[in-house]
Every structure is written in structure tokens, then in C-alpha cells.
Amino acid sequence: MIDTASLVDQHCHGVLRTELGLGTFEAQLGRMEGPPAAGTTLFDTQTGFAVRRWCPPLLGLEPHCAPARYLARRRELGVLESGRRLLRGSGITTYLVDTGLPGDLTGPDEMAAAGDAEAREIVRLEPLAAQVADTSGSVGSFLANLAESVHGAAGHAVAFTTGAGLADGAALSPEPPGPGEVRGAASRWLAVRRVGEAPTDPVLLRQLLWTAVASGRPLQLHAGLGAPGVPADPGPLTGFVRATAGLGTDLVLLHGYPHHRYAAHLAAAHPHVYADSGAALVRTGARAATVLAEILELAPFGKILFSSGARSLPELHVVAAQLFRESLNRVLGTWVTDGAWSLADARRVARMVASENALRVYGLS
């Protein structure tokens, strides 16, 4: 057995504080356009089956019990107690929490208390820009305050992240926008935005990304599928990756599936790039070991990090952690059995991917 007792979740979100019915619970299991096929539910997915395998025992039920029975038990325990049991049962020892998504989600301190773990904050750039815009009276003050706010956030955040993904290729342009371009985009946006609204203009997103790069904090980029139905081409990542080389900021490519091999390739080719192995495993469930093996084929072992990518449901933290451990044991164990690896090397690499790489990248050790 390969030890992953220390497990750093290098990108996740908080969990919902509210009780959930069957429909609202299912809606959090995965992103889909429209309802599931007639006569089925969203439990009929790899993620749903993984939840039914790993989570019921943590609430005192048998594995693979019916969804209705599981949710009844969840309501019986209450959202706080069920969340506490699930998060502690995940075995995650450190949560790096992206606090920028809307909804009644727990923050880092609540995640730490519920999970009996450490927790630190990841700052999402778009909501930060929205907060600055809400309190800035002019274009000039907005741009000055935005730069100051990113710099200030770098003092307490372990990393920055952004909602811009591969579908936002213009935001990943390999050069920062010029001052006039930024000022024009900011003027147009501030003239029409509503209070609390975050920027979507590619020029402003580019400005945010390059301001974060200048901070020196790691920058997490979404490198997999975006919103349902939106094409995601990994090509734009290459120019941005090359342009940021040597600037002192690490890039962490999140949730690469189904482009995980490309993300792993970029991690192999560029010293400042790291590949995430997390949410891909949640999506693929029983096939998770295959995906993890493909990442391990291409990326140096010191460039791979674990995350859950979980949001809203503590069950997703559990599934990510358990699938990661099981897949890592299956892949590395096979290589040890075949004589390709020694057991000592397998254990060393497992520690690197589970926690040590994240501790180093985010300055946590």
C-alpha cells in the first residue's frame, strides 16, 4: 500500500450551508445542459456511482445504497454533521479554497474546522475586480485601485485564479494589453456594468492575468472543459505559457480533462508550469486510473499536483480523494509488481504528488 496520509487539495471551493433535496443535490454532481435522459438521474454518471461507492459508509450506510436512502440519511444527520463526517472522512489535510464563486458556500476557516484540516485562500481575479469597480468613482481610480488590490491580495492569498478558461482564448493573449487599450475597455465596461458584476471583456481579463503574473504568486488557469457546450481549445495556453517564462510566476493548469495530456506536456516542456490531476478523476470515476496514468506518462513527477476541484458538495471532496488514492495505488502498484519501479520510489513519488509538490509551489512548508 502506498501512503498518501498527507493530502493537499490545491484547488477547491466551499460546500453549501443549506439542506438539499434530490433535485438540487443531483444538479451539483456535474455540469450538463438540460435534464438527464428520461427515466435516469444524474446519479447515473461516473461521478454519481463514485459518490454511492465512497460516501454512504461515512454516514453509516452500506456502499452503493439507493440515492433516496442516502439523501434521507444525509438530511437525518443535518447539513453540518454530514458535512463534517464527509470532509473528515476524505483524509484531506490541507484545503486551498477558491473563494470567488457565488452561492452560500463555506470559506477557508469553516472548511478547516469542519474537515479538521488546514485551509488557505485562493483569490479569484474577476470578483476582486468587481469589488474594486463598486468602490471606484472613475476609470483612473478603478485601474489604480485594481493594481493595488491585486498587490494587497498577494500578501495573504496562496495563489490567484480566474474563471477565464480555454474558451476565452483572447484573454490568454501572449502579451499584456497596452494602457490605452485597457483604459478604453475599462471605460466601456464601467459605463454599462451593474453593481457586483464581474468583467468578461477579454482586454480586462488579460489585464487581470498579467497583473497577477507580476505579483509573483502562483496563477491557476482552467485548462479543461468550460461551460457545457462551449468548445475548449488548449492551443491558446501555449503562447501565454511561453510569454510568462522567466517572470518568476508559476502557472498551474487546472482540471485539464479531456486535455490532460496536453497540460502534462506543457508541464514537461516549461519549468514554471504544473499540471493538476484532480477533477479529471472525479469526472472519470471507475476509469480514473487510466487518466492518472496518462498524466504520469508525460509530466515530470515533481510537476503534478492533486486537487478535488470540488464545489458545493462535500461528497465531491471525498470522491476526489478516494479516487486519487485508489488510482495512484493501482497505477504505481502495477509498475512495482512489474519490476519497472521500486516500492521506495513509488512511495516517494506518491508523497510528491499527494502533498509535497503543492507545499513547495504554494510556499506552505
PDB file of C-alpha atoms in Angstrom, residues 21 62 67 70 81 88 96 137 145 174 195 214 227 231 252 257 269 271 311 313 324 326 330 334 348:
ATOM      1  CA  GLY A  21     -33.351  17.827  -1.893  1.00  0.00           C
ATOM      2  CA  GLU A  62     -23.649   0.380   3.041  1.00  0.00           C
ATOM      3  CA  PRO A  67     -29.710   7.670  -3.764  1.00  0.00           C
ATOM      4  CA  TYR A  70     -28.501   8.144   1.088  1.00  0.00           C
ATOM      5  CA  GLU A  81     -22.878  16.908  10.756  1.00  0.00           C
ATOM      6  CA  ARG A  88     -13.024  14.381   7.747  1.00  0.00           C
ATOM      7  CA  LEU A  96      -6.663  25.675  -0.775  1.00  0.00           C
ATOM      8  CA  GLY A 137     -15.546  56.633  -8.950  1.00  0.00           C
ATOM      9  CA  ASN A 145      -7.177  50.611  -7.196  1.00  0.00           C
ATOM     10  CA  PRO A 174       0.784  36.241 -25.112  1.00  0.00           C
ATOM     11  CA  VAL A 195     -23.187  46.677  -9.142  1.00  0.00           C
ATOM     12  CA  ALA A 214       3.501  40.472 -11.871  1.00  0.00           C
ATOM     13  CA  ALA A 227     -19.266  25.699 -19.566  1.00  0.00           C
ATOM     14  CA  PRO A 231     -15.618  24.455 -27.151  1.00  0.00           C
ATOM     15  CA  VAL A 252      -0.859  25.643 -12.515  1.00  0.00           C
ATOM     16  CA  TYR A 257      -9.610  16.715 -18.756  1.00  0.00           C
ATOM     17  CA  ALA A 269       8.224  21.442 -21.536  1.00  0.00           C
ATOM     18  CA  PRO A 271       9.885  24.881 -15.877  1.00  0.00           C
ATOM     19  CA  ARG A 311     -17.742  22.737  -5.166  1.00  0.00           C
ATOM     20  CA  LEU A 313     -20.986  19.027  -2.124  1.00  0.00           C
ATOM     21  CA  PHE A 324      -6.884   9.656  -6.337  1.00  0.00           C
ATOM     22  CA  GLU A 326      -7.079   4.217  -5.357  1.00  0.00           C
ATOM     23  CA  ARG A 330      -3.338   0.864  -8.777  1.00  0.00           C
ATOM     24  CA  THR A 334       1.264  -2.285 -11.069  1.00  0.00           C
ATOM     25  CA  ARG A 348       8.391   8.771  -2.813  1.00  0.00           C
TER      26      ARG A 348
END
